[in-house]
Amino acid sequence: MSDTHGSVTKSQIYEQRCAEFRSLNGFFWQIPLIVMTLNGGLWFAVASLDVTPVAKSAILCFAGIANLAMIVALVRLRGIMETLLAQIRIAEETPSGRWGWVVLTVFCGLFGIAALGAFAAAGQPEVFFGAKTPSAAAPVAWFCPAPPSTAATTRAVASPGGAP
């Protein structure tokens, strides 16, 4: 093989494949952390926000779909990594490993369980999170905290240092 600046050595090809594999491996280990953070945030939102059961179901369905999408993304990423790894092993003249897909299988299993849990909870969120009815001011209350009372503000301004 050659490029416009001369020939590319097998060593350079090997080094580039190893660098690419390291980069993809970093993504492979970061994706589950991102998805776990997303799951935790969505479940916390469902459990703590004062929203309707329909909104809770929508959030949980999104969590389930996100888990399934990440399974597909991880399988695709691992497939690309496997191709690179096979080329690296050919260059190194080493046999392929037997345990290459164990971590992917564990991650996919956990994401699948999380998706099933999200879809199950989405079916009846009031069973899993209690049957709270949202108040009219709830969407504003969590976004914009209420201003301090007038009496407390007047007292703080009237006396220096805020002491009564």
mmCIF file of C-alpha atoms in Angstrom:
data_model
loop_
_atom_site.group_PDB
_atom_site.id
_atom_site.type_symbol
_atom_site.label_atom_id
_atom_site.label_comp_id
_atom_site.label_asym_id
_atom_site.label_seq_id
_atom_site.Cartn_x
_atom_site.Cartn_y
_atom_site.Cartn_z
ATOM 1 C CA MET A 1 0.000 0.000 0.000
ATOM 2 C CA SER A 2 1.171 3.524 -0.624
ATOM 3 C CA ASP A 3 0.021 7.096 -0.215
ATOM 4 C CA THR A 4 1.032 10.301 -2.005
ATOM 5 C CA HIS A 5 4.085 10.801 0.257
ATOM 6 C CA GLY A 6 5.650 7.397 -0.268
ATOM 7 C CA SER A 7 4.969 3.919 0.973
ATOM 8 C CA VAL A 8 3.215 3.171 4.220
ATOM 9 C CA THR A 9 4.891 0.471 6.256
ATOM 10 C CA LYS A 10 3.159 -2.431 7.942
ATOM 11 C CA SER A 11 4.350 -1.021 11.233
ATOM 12 C CA GLN A 12 2.538 2.261 10.600
ATOM 13 C CA ILE A 13 -0.655 0.435 9.638
ATOM 14 C CA TYR A 14 -0.383 -1.672 12.792
ATOM 15 C CA GLU A 15 0.169 1.387 14.988
ATOM 16 C CA GLN A 16 -2.804 3.192 13.427
ATOM 17 C CA ARG A 17 -5.087 0.193 13.965
ATOM 18 C CA CYS A 18 -3.978 -0.074 17.592
ATOM 19 C CA ALA A 19 -4.619 3.636 18.156
ATOM 20 C CA GLU A 20 -8.060 3.353 16.579
ATOM 21 C CA PHE A 21 -8.858 0.294 18.700
ATOM 22 C CA ARG A 22 -7.834 2.142 21.887
ATOM 23 C CA SER A 23 -10.094 5.040 20.975
ATOM 24 C CA LEU A 24 -13.070 2.770 20.266
ATOM 25 C CA ASN A 25 -12.404 0.859 23.483
ATOM 26 C CA GLY A 26 -12.675 4.130 25.402
ATOM 27 C CA PHE A 27 -16.088 4.775 23.844
ATOM 28 C CA PHE A 28 -17.132 1.203 24.596
ATOM 29 C CA TRP A 29 -16.511 1.751 28.319
ATOM 30 C CA GLN A 30 -17.983 5.275 28.413
ATOM 31 C CA ILE A 31 -21.340 4.429 26.828
ATOM 32 C CA PRO A 32 -22.592 2.303 29.770
ATOM 33 C CA LEU A 33 -21.682 5.054 32.243
ATOM 34 C CA ILE A 34 -23.596 7.616 30.212
ATOM 35 C CA VAL A 35 -26.624 5.335 29.922
ATOM 36 C CA MET A 36 -26.593 4.556 33.658
ATOM 37 C CA THR A 37 -26.501 8.282 34.388
ATOM 38 C CA LEU A 38 -29.384 8.865 31.979
ATOM 39 C CA ASN A 39 -31.392 6.046 33.579
ATOM 40 C CA GLY A 40 -30.776 7.326 37.084
ATOM 41 C CA GLY A 41 -31.782 10.861 36.137
ATOM 42 C CA LEU A 42 -34.957 9.762 34.392
ATOM 43 C CA TRP A 43 -36.027 7.442 37.219
ATOM 44 C CA PHE A 44 -35.279 10.182 39.759
ATOM 45 C CA ALA A 45 -37.366 12.624 37.717
ATOM 46 C CA VAL A 46 -40.276 10.201 37.600
ATOM 47 C CA ALA A 47 -40.069 9.520 41.336
ATOM 48 C CA SER A 48 -39.641 13.111 42.466
ATOM 49 C CA LEU A 49 -41.445 15.381 40.007
ATOM 50 C CA ASP A 50 -45.099 16.104 40.523
ATOM 51 C CA VAL A 51 -46.367 15.157 37.050
ATOM 52 C CA THR A 52 -49.264 13.145 35.676
ATOM 53 C CA PRO A 53 -49.076 9.368 35.269
ATOM 54 C CA VAL A 54 -49.070 9.887 31.487
ATOM 55 C CA ALA A 55 -45.947 12.052 31.740
ATOM 56 C CA LYS A 56 -44.305 9.464 34.011
ATOM 57 C CA SER A 57 -45.130 6.750 31.486
ATOM 58 C CA ALA A 58 -43.649 8.823 28.666
ATOM 59 C CA ILE A 59 -40.415 9.403 30.588
ATOM 60 C CA LEU A 60 -40.123 5.712 31.446
ATOM 61 C CA CYS A 61 -40.830 4.673 27.842
ATOM 62 C CA PHE A 62 -38.060 7.026 26.734
ATOM 63 C CA ALA A 63 -35.720 5.362 29.254
ATOM 64 C CA GLY A 64 -36.640 1.921 27.911
ATOM 65 C CA ILE A 65 -36.137 2.976 24.292
ATOM 66 C CA ALA A 66 -32.800 4.598 25.169
ATOM 67 C CA ASN A 67 -31.633 1.337 26.783
ATOM 68 C CA LEU A 68 -32.596 -0.668 23.703
ATOM 69 C CA ALA A 69 -30.895 1.852 21.412
ATOM 70 C CA MET A 70 -27.706 1.586 23.458
ATOM 71 C CA ILE A 71 -27.768 -2.202 23.114
ATOM 72 C CA VAL A 72 -27.785 -1.753 19.329
ATOM 73 C CA ALA A 73 -25.046 0.896 19.511
ATOM 74 C CA LEU A 74 -22.809 -1.261 21.719
ATOM 75 C CA VAL A 75 -23.223 -4.317 19.490
ATOM 76 C CA ARG A 76 -22.344 -2.223 16.435
ATOM 77 C CA LEU A 77 -19.342 -0.663 18.151
ATOM 78 C CA ARG A 78 -18.091 -4.063 19.351
ATOM 79 C CA GLY A 79 -18.450 -5.423 15.813
ATOM 80 C CA ILE A 80 -16.207 -2.646 14.482
ATOM 81 C CA MET A 81 -13.744 -3.302 17.292
ATOM 82 C CA GLU A 82 -13.734 -7.014 16.469
ATOM 83 C CA THR A 83 -12.775 -6.289 12.853
ATOM 84 C CA LEU A 84 -9.881 -4.104 13.994
ATOM 85 C CA LEU A 85 -8.828 -6.642 16.603
ATOM 86 C CA ALA A 86 -8.759 -9.421 14.002
ATOM 87 C CA GLN A 87 -6.483 -7.291 11.793
ATOM 88 C CA ILE A 88 -4.224 -6.518 14.758
ATOM 89 C CA ARG A 89 -3.989 -10.205 15.668
ATOM 90 C CA ILE A 90 -3.094 -11.113 12.095
ATOM 91 C CA ALA A 91 -0.248 -8.595 12.217
ATOM 92 C CA GLU A 92 0.870 -9.945 15.605
ATOM 93 C CA GLU A 93 0.385 -13.543 14.476
ATOM 94 C CA THR A 94 -1.561 -14.377 17.645
ATOM 95 C CA PRO A 95 -4.717 -16.488 17.921
ATOM 96 C CA SER A 96 -8.052 -14.874 18.646
ATOM 97 C CA GLY A 97 -9.307 -14.791 22.213
ATOM 98 C CA ARG A 98 -12.234 -16.849 23.458
ATOM 99 C CA TRP A 99 -13.764 -14.319 25.859
ATOM 100 C CA GLY A 100 -14.099 -11.292 23.575
ATOM 101 C CA TRP A 101 -17.860 -10.867 23.855
ATOM 102 C CA VAL A 102 -18.383 -11.446 27.600
ATOM 103 C CA VAL A 103 -18.421 -7.785 28.621
ATOM 104 C CA LEU A 104 -20.766 -6.888 25.759
ATOM 105 C CA THR A 105 -23.115 -9.699 26.773
ATOM 106 C CA VAL A 106 -23.178 -8.504 30.387
ATOM 107 C CA PHE A 107 -23.785 -4.871 29.378
ATOM 108 C CA CYS A 108 -26.543 -5.838 26.955
ATOM 109 C CA GLY A 109 -28.166 -8.063 29.571
ATOM 110 C CA LEU A 110 -28.167 -5.263 32.124
ATOM 111 C CA PHE A 111 -29.517 -2.740 29.613
ATOM 112 C CA GLY A 112 -32.203 -5.242 28.625
ATOM 113 C CA ILE A 113 -33.245 -5.695 32.256
ATOM 114 C CA ALA A 114 -33.311 -1.910 32.724
ATOM 115 C CA ALA A 115 -35.460 -1.542 29.591
ATOM 116 C CA LEU A 116 -37.886 -4.217 30.800
ATOM 117 C CA GLY A 117 -38.120 -2.491 34.187
ATOM 118 C CA ALA A 118 -38.773 0.872 32.550
ATOM 119 C CA PHE A 119 -41.484 -0.544 30.290
ATOM 120 C CA ALA A 120 -43.084 -2.418 33.200
ATOM 121 C CA ALA A 121 -43.135 0.728 35.341
ATOM 122 C CA ALA A 122 -44.442 2.762 32.391
ATOM 123 C CA GLY A 123 -47.490 0.498 32.216
ATOM 124 C CA GLN A 124 -48.628 1.460 35.724
ATOM 125 C CA PRO A 125 -46.464 4.251 37.148
ATOM 126 C CA GLU A 126 -48.894 4.891 40.009
ATOM 127 C CA VAL A 127 -48.228 1.371 41.314
ATOM 128 C CA PHE A 128 -44.457 1.876 41.320
ATOM 129 C CA PHE A 129 -44.336 5.541 42.343
ATOM 130 C CA GLY A 130 -47.582 6.162 44.206
ATOM 131 C CA ALA A 131 -50.715 7.876 42.924
ATOM 132 C CA LYS A 132 -49.927 11.545 43.441
ATOM 133 C CA THR A 133 -52.004 14.090 41.590
ATOM 134 C CA PRO A 134 -50.023 17.039 40.292
ATOM 135 C CA SER A 135 -50.798 20.474 41.644
ATOM 136 C CA ALA A 136 -51.343 23.419 39.312
ATOM 137 C CA ALA A 137 -48.142 25.193 40.419
ATOM 138 C CA ALA A 138 -45.908 22.119 40.390
ATOM 139 C CA PRO A 139 -44.200 22.723 37.025
ATOM 140 C CA VAL A 140 -43.219 26.236 38.092
ATOM 141 C CA ALA A 141 -42.288 25.328 41.677
ATOM 142 C CA TRP A 142 -39.414 23.024 40.750
ATOM 143 C CA PHE A 143 -38.117 25.383 38.080
ATOM 144 C CA CYS A 144 -38.511 28.764 39.795
ATOM 145 C CA PRO A 145 -38.413 28.730 43.586
ATOM 146 C CA ALA A 146 -40.881 30.975 45.364
ATOM 147 C CA PRO A 147 -39.547 34.393 46.348
ATOM 148 C CA PRO A 148 -38.872 34.981 50.042
ATOM 149 C CA SER A 149 -41.765 36.296 52.091
ATOM 150 C CA THR A 150 -42.155 40.065 52.385
ATOM 151 C CA ALA A 151 -41.886 40.034 56.189
ATOM 152 C CA ALA A 152 -38.513 38.259 56.138
ATOM 153 C CA THR A 153 -37.176 40.609 53.462
ATOM 154 C CA THR A 154 -38.353 43.722 55.347
ATOM 155 C CA ARG A 155 -36.849 42.491 58.610
ATOM 156 C CA ALA A 156 -33.490 41.736 56.934
ATOM 157 C CA VAL A 157 -33.343 45.182 55.323
ATOM 158 C CA ALA A 158 -34.511 47.082 58.429
ATOM 159 C CA SER A 159 -31.862 45.735 60.779
ATOM 160 C CA PRO A 160 -28.182 45.702 59.816
ATOM 161 C CA GLY A 161 -26.637 42.252 59.821
ATOM 162 C CA GLY A 162 -30.031 40.622 59.344
ATOM 163 C CA ALA A 163 -30.659 40.169 63.089
ATOM 164 C CA PRO A 164 -34.225 40.777 64.349
#
